[in-house]
Coordinates of C-alpha atoms in Angstrom, one line a residue:
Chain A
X1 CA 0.0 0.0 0.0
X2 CA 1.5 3.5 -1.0
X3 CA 1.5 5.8 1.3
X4 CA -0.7 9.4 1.1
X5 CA 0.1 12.2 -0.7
X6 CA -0.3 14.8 1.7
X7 CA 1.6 17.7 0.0
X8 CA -1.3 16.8 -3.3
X9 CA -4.4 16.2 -0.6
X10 CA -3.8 19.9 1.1
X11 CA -4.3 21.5 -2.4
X12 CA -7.5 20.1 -2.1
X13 CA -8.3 22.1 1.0
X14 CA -8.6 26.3 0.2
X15 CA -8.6 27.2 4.0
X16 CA -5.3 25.4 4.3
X17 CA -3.4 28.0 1.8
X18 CA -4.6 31.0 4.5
X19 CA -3.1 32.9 7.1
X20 CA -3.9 33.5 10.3
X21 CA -3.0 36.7 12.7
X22 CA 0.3 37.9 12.1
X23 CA 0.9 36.2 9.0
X24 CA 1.4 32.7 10.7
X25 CA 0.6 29.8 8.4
X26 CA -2.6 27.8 9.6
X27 CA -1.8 24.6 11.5
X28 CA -5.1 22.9 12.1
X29 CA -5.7 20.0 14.6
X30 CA -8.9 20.5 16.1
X31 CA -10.1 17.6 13.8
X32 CA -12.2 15.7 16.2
X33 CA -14.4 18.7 16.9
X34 CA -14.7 19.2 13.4
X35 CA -12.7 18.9 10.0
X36 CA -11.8 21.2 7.3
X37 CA -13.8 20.6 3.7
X38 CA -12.2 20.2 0.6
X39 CA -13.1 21.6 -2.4
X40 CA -15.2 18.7 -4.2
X41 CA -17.5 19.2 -0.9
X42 CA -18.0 23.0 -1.0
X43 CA -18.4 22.7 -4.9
X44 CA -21.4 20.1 -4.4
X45 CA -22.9 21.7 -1.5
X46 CA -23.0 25.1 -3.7
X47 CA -23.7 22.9 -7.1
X48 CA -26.7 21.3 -5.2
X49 CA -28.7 25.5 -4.5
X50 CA -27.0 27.1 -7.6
X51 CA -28.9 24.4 -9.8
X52 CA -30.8 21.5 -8.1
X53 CA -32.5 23.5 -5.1
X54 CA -36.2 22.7 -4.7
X55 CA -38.1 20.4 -1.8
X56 CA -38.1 16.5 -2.5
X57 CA -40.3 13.6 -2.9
X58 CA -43.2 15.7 -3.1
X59 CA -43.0 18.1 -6.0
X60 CA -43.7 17.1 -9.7
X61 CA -41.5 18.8 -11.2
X62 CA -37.7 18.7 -12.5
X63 CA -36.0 20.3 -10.0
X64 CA -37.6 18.3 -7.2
X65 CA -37.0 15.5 -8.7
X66 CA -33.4 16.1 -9.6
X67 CA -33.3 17.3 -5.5
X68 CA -35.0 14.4 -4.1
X69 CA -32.2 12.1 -6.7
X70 CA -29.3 13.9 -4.9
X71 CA -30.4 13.0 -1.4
X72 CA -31.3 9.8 -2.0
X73 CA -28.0 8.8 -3.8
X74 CA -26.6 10.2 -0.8
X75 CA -28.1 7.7 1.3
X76 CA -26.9 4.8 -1.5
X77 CA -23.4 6.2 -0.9
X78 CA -23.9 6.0 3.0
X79 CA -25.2 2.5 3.0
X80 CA -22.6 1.7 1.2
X81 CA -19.8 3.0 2.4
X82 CA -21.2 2.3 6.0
X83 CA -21.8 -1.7 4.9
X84 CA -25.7 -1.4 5.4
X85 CA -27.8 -3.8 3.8
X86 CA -30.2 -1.3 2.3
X87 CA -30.5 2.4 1.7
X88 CA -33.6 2.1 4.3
X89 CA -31.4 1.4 7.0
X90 CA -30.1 5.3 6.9
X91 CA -31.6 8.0 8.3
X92 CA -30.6 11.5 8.0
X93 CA -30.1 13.3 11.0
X94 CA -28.6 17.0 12.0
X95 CA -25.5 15.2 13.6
X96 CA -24.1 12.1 15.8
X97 CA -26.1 14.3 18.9
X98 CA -29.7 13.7 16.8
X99 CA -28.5 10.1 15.5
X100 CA -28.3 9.1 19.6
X101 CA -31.3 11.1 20.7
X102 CA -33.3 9.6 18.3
X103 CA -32.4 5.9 19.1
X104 CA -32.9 6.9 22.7
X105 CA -36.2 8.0 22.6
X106 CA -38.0 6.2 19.7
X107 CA -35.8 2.8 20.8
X108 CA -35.2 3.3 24.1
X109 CA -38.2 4.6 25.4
X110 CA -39.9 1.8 24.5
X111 CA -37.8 -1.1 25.2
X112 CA -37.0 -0.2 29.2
X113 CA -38.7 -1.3 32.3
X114 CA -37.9 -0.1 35.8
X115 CA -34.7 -1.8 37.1
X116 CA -33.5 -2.3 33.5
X117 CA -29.9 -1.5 32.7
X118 CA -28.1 1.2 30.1
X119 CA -24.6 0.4 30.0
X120 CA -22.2 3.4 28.9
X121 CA -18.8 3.6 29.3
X122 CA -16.3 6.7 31.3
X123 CA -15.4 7.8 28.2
X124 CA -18.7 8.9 26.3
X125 CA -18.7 12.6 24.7
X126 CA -21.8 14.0 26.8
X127 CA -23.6 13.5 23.3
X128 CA -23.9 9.4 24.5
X129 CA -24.2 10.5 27.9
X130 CA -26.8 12.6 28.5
X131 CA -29.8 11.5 26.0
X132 CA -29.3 7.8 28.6
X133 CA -29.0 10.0 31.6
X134 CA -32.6 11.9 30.4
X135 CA -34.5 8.3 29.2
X136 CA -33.0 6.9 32.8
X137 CA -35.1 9.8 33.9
X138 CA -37.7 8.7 31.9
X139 CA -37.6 4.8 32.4
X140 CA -37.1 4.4 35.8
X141 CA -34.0 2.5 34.3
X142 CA -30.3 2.1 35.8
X143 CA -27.5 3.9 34.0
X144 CA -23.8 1.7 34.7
X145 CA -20.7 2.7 33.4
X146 CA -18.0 0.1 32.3
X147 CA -14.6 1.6 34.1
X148 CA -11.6 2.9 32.1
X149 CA -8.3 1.3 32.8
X150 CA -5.1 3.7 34.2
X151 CA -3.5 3.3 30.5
X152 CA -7.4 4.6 29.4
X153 CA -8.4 1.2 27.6
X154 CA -11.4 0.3 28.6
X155 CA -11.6 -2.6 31.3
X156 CA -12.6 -5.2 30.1
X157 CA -13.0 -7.5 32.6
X158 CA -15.2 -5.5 34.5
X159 CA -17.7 -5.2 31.5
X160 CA -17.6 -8.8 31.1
X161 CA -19.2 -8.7 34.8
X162 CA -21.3 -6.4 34.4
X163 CA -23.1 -8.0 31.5
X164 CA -26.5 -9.7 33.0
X165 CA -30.3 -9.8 31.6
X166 CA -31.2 -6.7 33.3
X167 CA -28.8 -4.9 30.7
X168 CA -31.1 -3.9 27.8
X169 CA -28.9 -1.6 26.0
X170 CA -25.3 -1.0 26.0
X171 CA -23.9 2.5 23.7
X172 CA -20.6 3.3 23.6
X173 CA -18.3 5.2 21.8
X174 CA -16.0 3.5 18.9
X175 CA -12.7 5.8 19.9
X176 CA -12.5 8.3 22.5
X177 CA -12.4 12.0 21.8
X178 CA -10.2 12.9 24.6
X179 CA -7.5 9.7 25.1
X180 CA -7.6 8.1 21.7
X181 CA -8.6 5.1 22.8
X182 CA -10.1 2.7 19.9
X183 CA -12.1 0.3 21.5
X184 CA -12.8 -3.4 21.1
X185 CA -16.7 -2.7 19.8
X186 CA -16.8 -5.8 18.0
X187 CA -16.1 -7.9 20.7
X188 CA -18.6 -5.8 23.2
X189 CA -21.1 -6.0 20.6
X190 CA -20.8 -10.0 20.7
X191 CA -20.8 -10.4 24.4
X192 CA -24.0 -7.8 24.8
X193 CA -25.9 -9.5 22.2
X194 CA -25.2 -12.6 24.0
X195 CA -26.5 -10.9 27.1
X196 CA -29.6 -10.3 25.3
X197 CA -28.8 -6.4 24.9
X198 CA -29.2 -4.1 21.8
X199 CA -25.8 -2.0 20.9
X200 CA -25.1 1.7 20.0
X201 CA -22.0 2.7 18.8
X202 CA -21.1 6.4 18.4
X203 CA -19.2 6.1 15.7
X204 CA -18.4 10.5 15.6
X205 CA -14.8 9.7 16.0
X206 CA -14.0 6.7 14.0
X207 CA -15.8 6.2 10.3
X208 CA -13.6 9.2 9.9
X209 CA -10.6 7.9 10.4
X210 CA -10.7 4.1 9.4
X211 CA -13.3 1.7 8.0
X212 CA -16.4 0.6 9.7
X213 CA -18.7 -1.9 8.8
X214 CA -22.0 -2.4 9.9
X215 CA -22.1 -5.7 9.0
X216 CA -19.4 -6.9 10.5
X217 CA -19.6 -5.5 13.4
X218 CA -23.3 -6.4 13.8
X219 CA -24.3 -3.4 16.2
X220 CA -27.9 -2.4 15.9
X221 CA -27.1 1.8 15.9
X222 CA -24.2 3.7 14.7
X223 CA -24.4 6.8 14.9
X224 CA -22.2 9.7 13.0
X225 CA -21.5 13.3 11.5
X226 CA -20.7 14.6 8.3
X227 CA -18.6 17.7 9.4
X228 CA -15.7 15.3 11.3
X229 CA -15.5 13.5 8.1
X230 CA -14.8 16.4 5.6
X231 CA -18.6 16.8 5.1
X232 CA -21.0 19.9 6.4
X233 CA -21.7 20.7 9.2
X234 CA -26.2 19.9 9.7
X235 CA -26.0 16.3 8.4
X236 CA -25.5 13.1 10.9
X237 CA -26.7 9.8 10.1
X238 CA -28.3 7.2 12.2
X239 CA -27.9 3.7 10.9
X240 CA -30.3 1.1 12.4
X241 CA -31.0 -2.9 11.3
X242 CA -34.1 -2.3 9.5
X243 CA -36.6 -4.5 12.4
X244 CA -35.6 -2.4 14.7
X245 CA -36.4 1.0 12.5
X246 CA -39.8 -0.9 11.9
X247 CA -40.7 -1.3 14.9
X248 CA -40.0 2.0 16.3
X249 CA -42.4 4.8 16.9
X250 CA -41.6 8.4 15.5
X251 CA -38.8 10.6 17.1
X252 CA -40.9 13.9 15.7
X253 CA -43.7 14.3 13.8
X254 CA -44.4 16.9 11.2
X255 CA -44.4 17.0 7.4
X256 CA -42.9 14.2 4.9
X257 CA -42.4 11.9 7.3
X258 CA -46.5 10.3 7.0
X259 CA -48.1 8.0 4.7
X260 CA -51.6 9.4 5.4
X261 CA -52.9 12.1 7.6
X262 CA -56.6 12.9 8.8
X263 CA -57.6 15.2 11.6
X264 CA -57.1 12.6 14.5
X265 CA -54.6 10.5 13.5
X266 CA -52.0 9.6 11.0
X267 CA -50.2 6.7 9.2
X268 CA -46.4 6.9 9.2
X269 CA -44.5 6.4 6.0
X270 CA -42.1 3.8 5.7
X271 CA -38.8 4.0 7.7
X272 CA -36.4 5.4 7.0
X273 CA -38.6 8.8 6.2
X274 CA -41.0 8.2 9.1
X275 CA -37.7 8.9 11.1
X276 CA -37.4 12.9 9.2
X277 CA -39.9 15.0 9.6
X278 CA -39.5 18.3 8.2
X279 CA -37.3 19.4 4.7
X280 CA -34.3 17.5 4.6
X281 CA -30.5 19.1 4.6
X282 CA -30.3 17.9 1.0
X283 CA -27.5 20.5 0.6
X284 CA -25.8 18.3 3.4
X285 CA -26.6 15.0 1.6
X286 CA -24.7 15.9 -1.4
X287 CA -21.8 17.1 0.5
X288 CA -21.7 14.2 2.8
X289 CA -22.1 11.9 -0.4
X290 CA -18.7 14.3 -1.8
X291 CA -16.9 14.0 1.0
X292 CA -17.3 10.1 1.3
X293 CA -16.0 10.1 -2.7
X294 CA -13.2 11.9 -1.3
X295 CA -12.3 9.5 1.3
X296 CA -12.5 6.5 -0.6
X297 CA -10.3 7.9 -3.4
X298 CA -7.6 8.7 -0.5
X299 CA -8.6 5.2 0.9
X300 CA -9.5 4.7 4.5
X301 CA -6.8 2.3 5.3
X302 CA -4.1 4.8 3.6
X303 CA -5.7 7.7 6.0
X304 CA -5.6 5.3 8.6
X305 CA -1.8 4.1 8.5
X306 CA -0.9 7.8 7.6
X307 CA -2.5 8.9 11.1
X308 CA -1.3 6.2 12.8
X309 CA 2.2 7.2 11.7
X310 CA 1.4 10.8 12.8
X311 CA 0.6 9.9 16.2
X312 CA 3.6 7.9 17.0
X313 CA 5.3 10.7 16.2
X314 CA 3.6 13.0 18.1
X315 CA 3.6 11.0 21.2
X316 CA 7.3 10.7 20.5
X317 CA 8.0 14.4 20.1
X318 CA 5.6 15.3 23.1
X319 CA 7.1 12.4 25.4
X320 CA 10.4 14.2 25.1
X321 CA 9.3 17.2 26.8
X322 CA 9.6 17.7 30.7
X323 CA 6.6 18.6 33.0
X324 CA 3.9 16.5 30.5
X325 CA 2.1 14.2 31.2
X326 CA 0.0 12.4 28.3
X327 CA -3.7 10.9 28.8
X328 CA -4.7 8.1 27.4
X329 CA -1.6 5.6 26.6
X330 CA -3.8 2.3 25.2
X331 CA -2.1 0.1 22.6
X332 CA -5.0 0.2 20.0
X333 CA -5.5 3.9 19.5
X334 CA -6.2 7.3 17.0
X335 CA -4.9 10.1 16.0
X336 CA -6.2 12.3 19.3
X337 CA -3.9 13.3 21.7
X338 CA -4.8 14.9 25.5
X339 CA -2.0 16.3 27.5
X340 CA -1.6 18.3 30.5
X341 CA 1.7 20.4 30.9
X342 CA 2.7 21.8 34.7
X343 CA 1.9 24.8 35.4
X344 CA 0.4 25.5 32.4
X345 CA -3.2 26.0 32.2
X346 CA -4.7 24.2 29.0
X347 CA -6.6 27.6 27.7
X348 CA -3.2 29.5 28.7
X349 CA -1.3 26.6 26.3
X350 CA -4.4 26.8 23.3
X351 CA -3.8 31.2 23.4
X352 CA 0.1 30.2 23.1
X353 CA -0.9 27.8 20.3
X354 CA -3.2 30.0 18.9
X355 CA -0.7 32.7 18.8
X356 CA 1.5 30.8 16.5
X357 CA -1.5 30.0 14.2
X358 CA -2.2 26.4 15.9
X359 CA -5.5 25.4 16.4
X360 CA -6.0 23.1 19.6
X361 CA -8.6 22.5 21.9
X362 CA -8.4 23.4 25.7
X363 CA -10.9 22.1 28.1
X364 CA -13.0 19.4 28.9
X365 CA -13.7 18.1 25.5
X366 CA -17.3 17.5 26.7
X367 CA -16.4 14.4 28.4
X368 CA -16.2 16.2 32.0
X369 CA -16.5 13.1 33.5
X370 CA -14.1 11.6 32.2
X371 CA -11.2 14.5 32.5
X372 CA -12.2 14.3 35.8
X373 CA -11.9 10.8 36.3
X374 CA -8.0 11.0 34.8
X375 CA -7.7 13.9 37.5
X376 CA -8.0 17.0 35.7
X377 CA -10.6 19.9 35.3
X378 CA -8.9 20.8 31.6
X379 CA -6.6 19.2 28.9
X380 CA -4.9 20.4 25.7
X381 CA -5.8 18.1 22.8
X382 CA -4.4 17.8 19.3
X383 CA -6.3 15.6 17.0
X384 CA -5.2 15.1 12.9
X385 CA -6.1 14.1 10.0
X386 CA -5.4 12.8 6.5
X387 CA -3.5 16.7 5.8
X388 CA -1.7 17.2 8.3
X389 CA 1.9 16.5 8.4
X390 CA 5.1 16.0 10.1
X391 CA 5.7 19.4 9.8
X392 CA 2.6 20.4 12.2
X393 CA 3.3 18.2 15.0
X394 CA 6.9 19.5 14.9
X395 CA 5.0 22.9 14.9
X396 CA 3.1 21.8 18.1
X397 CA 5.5 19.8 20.0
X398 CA 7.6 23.4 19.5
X399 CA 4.8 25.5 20.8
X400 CA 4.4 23.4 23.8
X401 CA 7.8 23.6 24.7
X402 CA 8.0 27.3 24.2
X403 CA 5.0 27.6 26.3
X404 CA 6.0 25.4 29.3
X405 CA 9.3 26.9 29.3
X406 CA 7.5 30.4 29.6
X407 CA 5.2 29.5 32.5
X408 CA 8.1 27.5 34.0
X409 CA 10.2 30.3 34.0
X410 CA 8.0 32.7 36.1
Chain B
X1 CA -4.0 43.7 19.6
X2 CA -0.7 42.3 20.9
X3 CA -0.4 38.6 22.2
X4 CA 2.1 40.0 24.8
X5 CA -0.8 42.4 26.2
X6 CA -2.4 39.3 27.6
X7 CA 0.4 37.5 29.5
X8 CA 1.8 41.2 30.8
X9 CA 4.0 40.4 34.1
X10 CA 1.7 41.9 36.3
X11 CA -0.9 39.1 35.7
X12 CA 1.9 36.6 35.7
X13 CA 2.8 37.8 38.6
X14 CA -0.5 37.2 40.5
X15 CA -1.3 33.8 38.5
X16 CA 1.8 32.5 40.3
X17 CA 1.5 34.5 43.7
X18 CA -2.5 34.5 43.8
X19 CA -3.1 36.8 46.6
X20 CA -6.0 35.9 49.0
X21 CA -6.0 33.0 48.1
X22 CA -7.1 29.3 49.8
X23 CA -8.0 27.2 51.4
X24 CA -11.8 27.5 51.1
X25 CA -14.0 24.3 51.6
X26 CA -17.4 23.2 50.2
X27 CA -19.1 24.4 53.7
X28 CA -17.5 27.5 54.0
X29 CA -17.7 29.1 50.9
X30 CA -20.2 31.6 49.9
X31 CA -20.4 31.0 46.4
X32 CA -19.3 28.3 43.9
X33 CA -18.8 29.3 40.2
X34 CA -17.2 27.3 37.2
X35 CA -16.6 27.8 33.5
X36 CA -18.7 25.7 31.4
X37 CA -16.6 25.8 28.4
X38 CA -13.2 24.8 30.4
X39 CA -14.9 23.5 33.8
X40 CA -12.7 25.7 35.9
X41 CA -14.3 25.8 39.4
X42 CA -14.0 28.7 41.8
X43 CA -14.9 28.8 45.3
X44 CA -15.5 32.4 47.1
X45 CA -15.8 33.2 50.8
X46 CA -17.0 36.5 51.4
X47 CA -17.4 37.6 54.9
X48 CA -18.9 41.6 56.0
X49 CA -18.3 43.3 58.6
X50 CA -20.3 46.0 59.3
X51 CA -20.9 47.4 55.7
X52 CA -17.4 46.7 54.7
X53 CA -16.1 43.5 53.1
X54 CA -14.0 42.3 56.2
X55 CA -12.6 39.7 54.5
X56 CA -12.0 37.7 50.9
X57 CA -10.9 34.3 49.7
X58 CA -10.7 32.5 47.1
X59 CA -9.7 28.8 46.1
X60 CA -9.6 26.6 42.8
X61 CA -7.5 26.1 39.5
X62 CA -7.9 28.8 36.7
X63 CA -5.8 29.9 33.9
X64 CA -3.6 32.8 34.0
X65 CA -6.3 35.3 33.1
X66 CA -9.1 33.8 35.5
X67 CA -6.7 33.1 38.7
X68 CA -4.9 36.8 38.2
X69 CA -8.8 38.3 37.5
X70 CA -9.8 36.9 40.8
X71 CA -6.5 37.4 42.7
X72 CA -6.6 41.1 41.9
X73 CA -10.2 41.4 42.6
X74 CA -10.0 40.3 46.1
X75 CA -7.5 42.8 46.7
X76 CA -9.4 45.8 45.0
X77 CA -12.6 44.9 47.0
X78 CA -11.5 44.5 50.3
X79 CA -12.3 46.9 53.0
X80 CA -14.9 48.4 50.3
X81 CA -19.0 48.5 50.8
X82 CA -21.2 46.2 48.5
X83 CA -22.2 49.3 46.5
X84 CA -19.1 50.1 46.2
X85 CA -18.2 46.2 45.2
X86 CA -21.3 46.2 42.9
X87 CA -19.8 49.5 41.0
X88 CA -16.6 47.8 40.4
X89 CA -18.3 44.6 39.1
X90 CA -20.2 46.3 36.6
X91 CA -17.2 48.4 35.7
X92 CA -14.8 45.5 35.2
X93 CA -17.3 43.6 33.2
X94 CA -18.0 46.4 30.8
X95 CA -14.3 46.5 30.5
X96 CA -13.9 43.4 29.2
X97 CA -16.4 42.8 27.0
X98 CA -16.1 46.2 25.8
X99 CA -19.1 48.1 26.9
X100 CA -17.9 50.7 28.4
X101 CA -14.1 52.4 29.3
X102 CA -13.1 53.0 32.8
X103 CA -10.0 55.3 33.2
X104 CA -6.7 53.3 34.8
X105 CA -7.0 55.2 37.4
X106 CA -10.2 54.1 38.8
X107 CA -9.5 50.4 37.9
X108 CA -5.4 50.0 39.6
X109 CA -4.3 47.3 38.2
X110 CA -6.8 45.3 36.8
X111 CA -6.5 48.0 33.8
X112 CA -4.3 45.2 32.2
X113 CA -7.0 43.0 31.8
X114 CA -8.6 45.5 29.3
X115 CA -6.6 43.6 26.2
X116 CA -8.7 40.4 27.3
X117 CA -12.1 42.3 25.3
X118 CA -9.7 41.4 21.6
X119 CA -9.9 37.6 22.8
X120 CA -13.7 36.8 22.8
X121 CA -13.3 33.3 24.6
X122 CA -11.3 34.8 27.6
X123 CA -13.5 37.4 28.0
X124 CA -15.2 34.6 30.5
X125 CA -12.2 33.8 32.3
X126 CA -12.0 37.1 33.4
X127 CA -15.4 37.7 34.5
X128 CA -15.4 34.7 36.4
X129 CA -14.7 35.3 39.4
X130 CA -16.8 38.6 39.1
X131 CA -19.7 37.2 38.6
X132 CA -19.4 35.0 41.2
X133 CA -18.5 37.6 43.7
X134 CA -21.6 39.5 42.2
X135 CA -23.8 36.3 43.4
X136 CA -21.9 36.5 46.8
X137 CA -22.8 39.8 47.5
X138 CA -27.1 39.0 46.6
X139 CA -26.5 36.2 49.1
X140 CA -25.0 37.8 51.9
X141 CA -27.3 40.8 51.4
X142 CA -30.7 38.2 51.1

């Protein structure tokens, strides 16, 4: 397998050729909060309302029919890409945070009893925390959370104890947002089903980065978003096996989303449109569908080994640096990296970074629970992708130095 | 505006010497705040005397702008009435996030801080503590 082109790839990306505040050239890793577009996504997204623009399935004319062609294509590509076994098995959402609430509450409203179990893990992004926390609310049902280990893999041991009858659903992210970790979803998704439990897997942080199959992994929700995949931002997907998206009620109600409607009651439509009530993000459809072209034509294994490569480096270059302290140190992990440097405040190291035209994050990476589980109220995180290069962690690992040496020196 | 505006030394100076500062537990402090975007957590004791502020504390992890924000606070209230406090809040606040332009005189040095109104996210890590000593101030006075 050759190995990416990244000097051709960043061509492909217009807000990579800027400058930022004093002239500094843009170094961009904030990639798992969201990714830069290239230009094959902008172009369909403004191809899509400079020529196609008009509402779908309903209208009888050209235009809606080219419109209501573009989404659904979209949806092919999804399926496809995503290993579904139909088209009907995608729903459009505004994002990973819809994808999950949905499942919650037209799934998982339905499915608990009092005394019933949720299983999450430590490491959820409040987006797979807090739609559980609400239908717990709701339920009467138990929320438990499967424990991380010091190195931040999960433990698995404890989740193998944990698993009983009275866990009815188990979601769980693919790879962490804050440490990295990539966990073993396959194998979770084997042992819950075994338990007798349906499986979510928040899938924000992964599809973008390597492949993920549906099929193979035989979880009954993924949930993603277009905009950490070099797609727009408004457009998330939900994937569901196709019983359980037929036996679930509604999430909202409203236009295109009913078969038949009288003036006390209603028939749905089929799924997956009973699930999107409302106009569609077609604009979104056609960029996702774009940016999933793109992604292939790099090829997710090439984007993978090319990130994989990045980290080591990374880790290498921050490792050599005195005072930090890295989060997250699994084997099996992405391209995200959480640090804490002493003395250093993580917004005092992003205004440092930001000063030299790096983008980081600083915070809690909403996962409070889990910084605070690692012992921290803030982190600094760097997170790449397929464009970035050696260059930009040598950039970073630079800035951090310069920085710590700064607030070390006081 | 210039980077070097935000880090001058006298903010160093007070995020590495906070002044007034700890220990304040859960049960004795008057107010609790925290920064949802960073979850920074402040804790505030206030005590009155009279109608003075007899005495200030603070404890908790900030940045550089939030620790020397609250550091230099404490000092500029203390020994002052409510009102007076109040005044200050609302000038500091309009400082930052632009509102309004106290002269250096009446501000001492927290006039540094004005640079923090050209770095929109920060403009919350110095109001922090101001708003929590603002809630302080309703409780005590409730």
């Amino acid at each position: 397998m050759n190995a990416l082109n990244t000097e051709r790839i960043r061509r492909d990306f217009p807000i990579l050729a800027r400058t930022m505040r004093g002239g500094k050239r843009l170094v961009y890793l904030d990639n798992a909060a969201t990714t830069q577009k290239p230009e094959c996504v902008i172009e369909a997204v403004c191809d899509y309302y400079r020529n196609h623009n008009a509402n779908v399935h309903r209208g009888f004319h050209q235009l809606s029919e080219e419109a209501t062609e573009i989404l659904e294509s979209a949806r092919a590509r999804v399926a496809d890409f995503i290993g579904a076994g139909s088209p009907q098995e995608v729903v459009f959402t505004r994002g990973a945070t819809e994808s999950i609430n949905l499942a919650a509450s037209a799934y998982g409203a339905a499915a608990l009893r009092p005394g019933d179990q949720i299983l999450l893990t430590v490491m959820e992004h409040h987006s797979n925390l807090l739609p559980w926390q609400q239908l717990a609310r709701q339920t009467g049902a138990e929320l438990c959370f499967i424990p991380g280990r010091e190195d931040g893999a999960l433990d698995m041991d404890a989740f193998q104890q944990m698993l009983s009858p009275k866990v009815k659903i188990l979601a769980m992210t693919h790879m962490s947002n804050v440490l990295g970790t990539i966990n073993p979803v396959r194998q979770c998704i084997a042992a819950a089903h075994s338990a007798g439990a349906r499986v979510l897997i928040d899938a924000a942080q992964s599809l973008p980065h390597f492949k993920v199959d549906v099929a193979d992994l035989d979880c009954d929700f993924l949930a993603f978003s277009g905009h950490k995949m070099l797609g727009p931002m408004g457009i998330g997907v939900l994937y569901a096996k196709r019983e359980l998206l037929d036996r679930m009620r509604p999430y909202q109600t409203g236009g295109s989303m009913i078969h038949r409607v009288a003036l006390r009651d209603a028939v749905w439509a089929d799924v997956p449109y009973k699930f999107e009530a409302g106009t569609p993000n077609v604009a979104g459809a056609a960029g996702l569908k774009a940016a999933i072209d793109y992604l292939e034509a790099a090829g997710m294994d090439r984007i993978f080994q090319h990130e994989q490569e990045l980290v080591r480096y990374a880790l290498q270059r921050l490792d050599a640096l005195s005072g930090i302290q890295i989060v997250g140190r699994a084997a099996h992990r992405g391209a995200v990296i959480a640090w804490h440097m002493k003395n250093v405040h993580p917004h005092d190291m992003a205004q440092f970074a930001d000063q030299e035209g790096i983008a980081i994050r600083a915070g809690h990476h909403c996962a409070q629970p889990l910084v605070v589980r690692y012992g921290f109220a803030a982190l600094s995180r760097a997170s790449f992708y397929l464009y970035n290069d050696r260059h930009e962690v040598d950039a970073l690992a630079d800035v951090v130095e310069k920085t710590a040496r700064f607030f070390h020196g006081l | 505006m210039a980077f070097e505006d935000l880090y001058r030394e006298v903010i160093l100076r007070h995020f590495k010497k906070p002044q007034n500062f700890g220990p304040v537990s859960d049960e004795e402090a008057t107010v609790e705040d925290e920064n949802p975007t960073c979850g920074d957590h402040f804790r505030l004791r206030v005590e009155l005397q009279g109608d003075r502020i007899s005495s200030i504390r603070f404890d908790g992890r900030g940045c550089a702008i939030s620790t020397s924000s609250c550091s230099m606070m404490t000092e500029r209230v203390l020994g002052k009435t409510p009102s007076e406090a109040r005044a200050m809040i609302s000038e500091f606040l309009g400082m930052v996030q632009g509102t309004c332009d106290p002269s250096d005189e009446s501000l001492g040095d927290l006039a540094v801080l004005r640079s923090v109104r050209d770095f929109p996210v920060r403009v919350k890590c110095a109001g922090l503590c101001w708003q929590a000593l603002s809630k302080a101030l309703d409780k005590l006075s409730a």
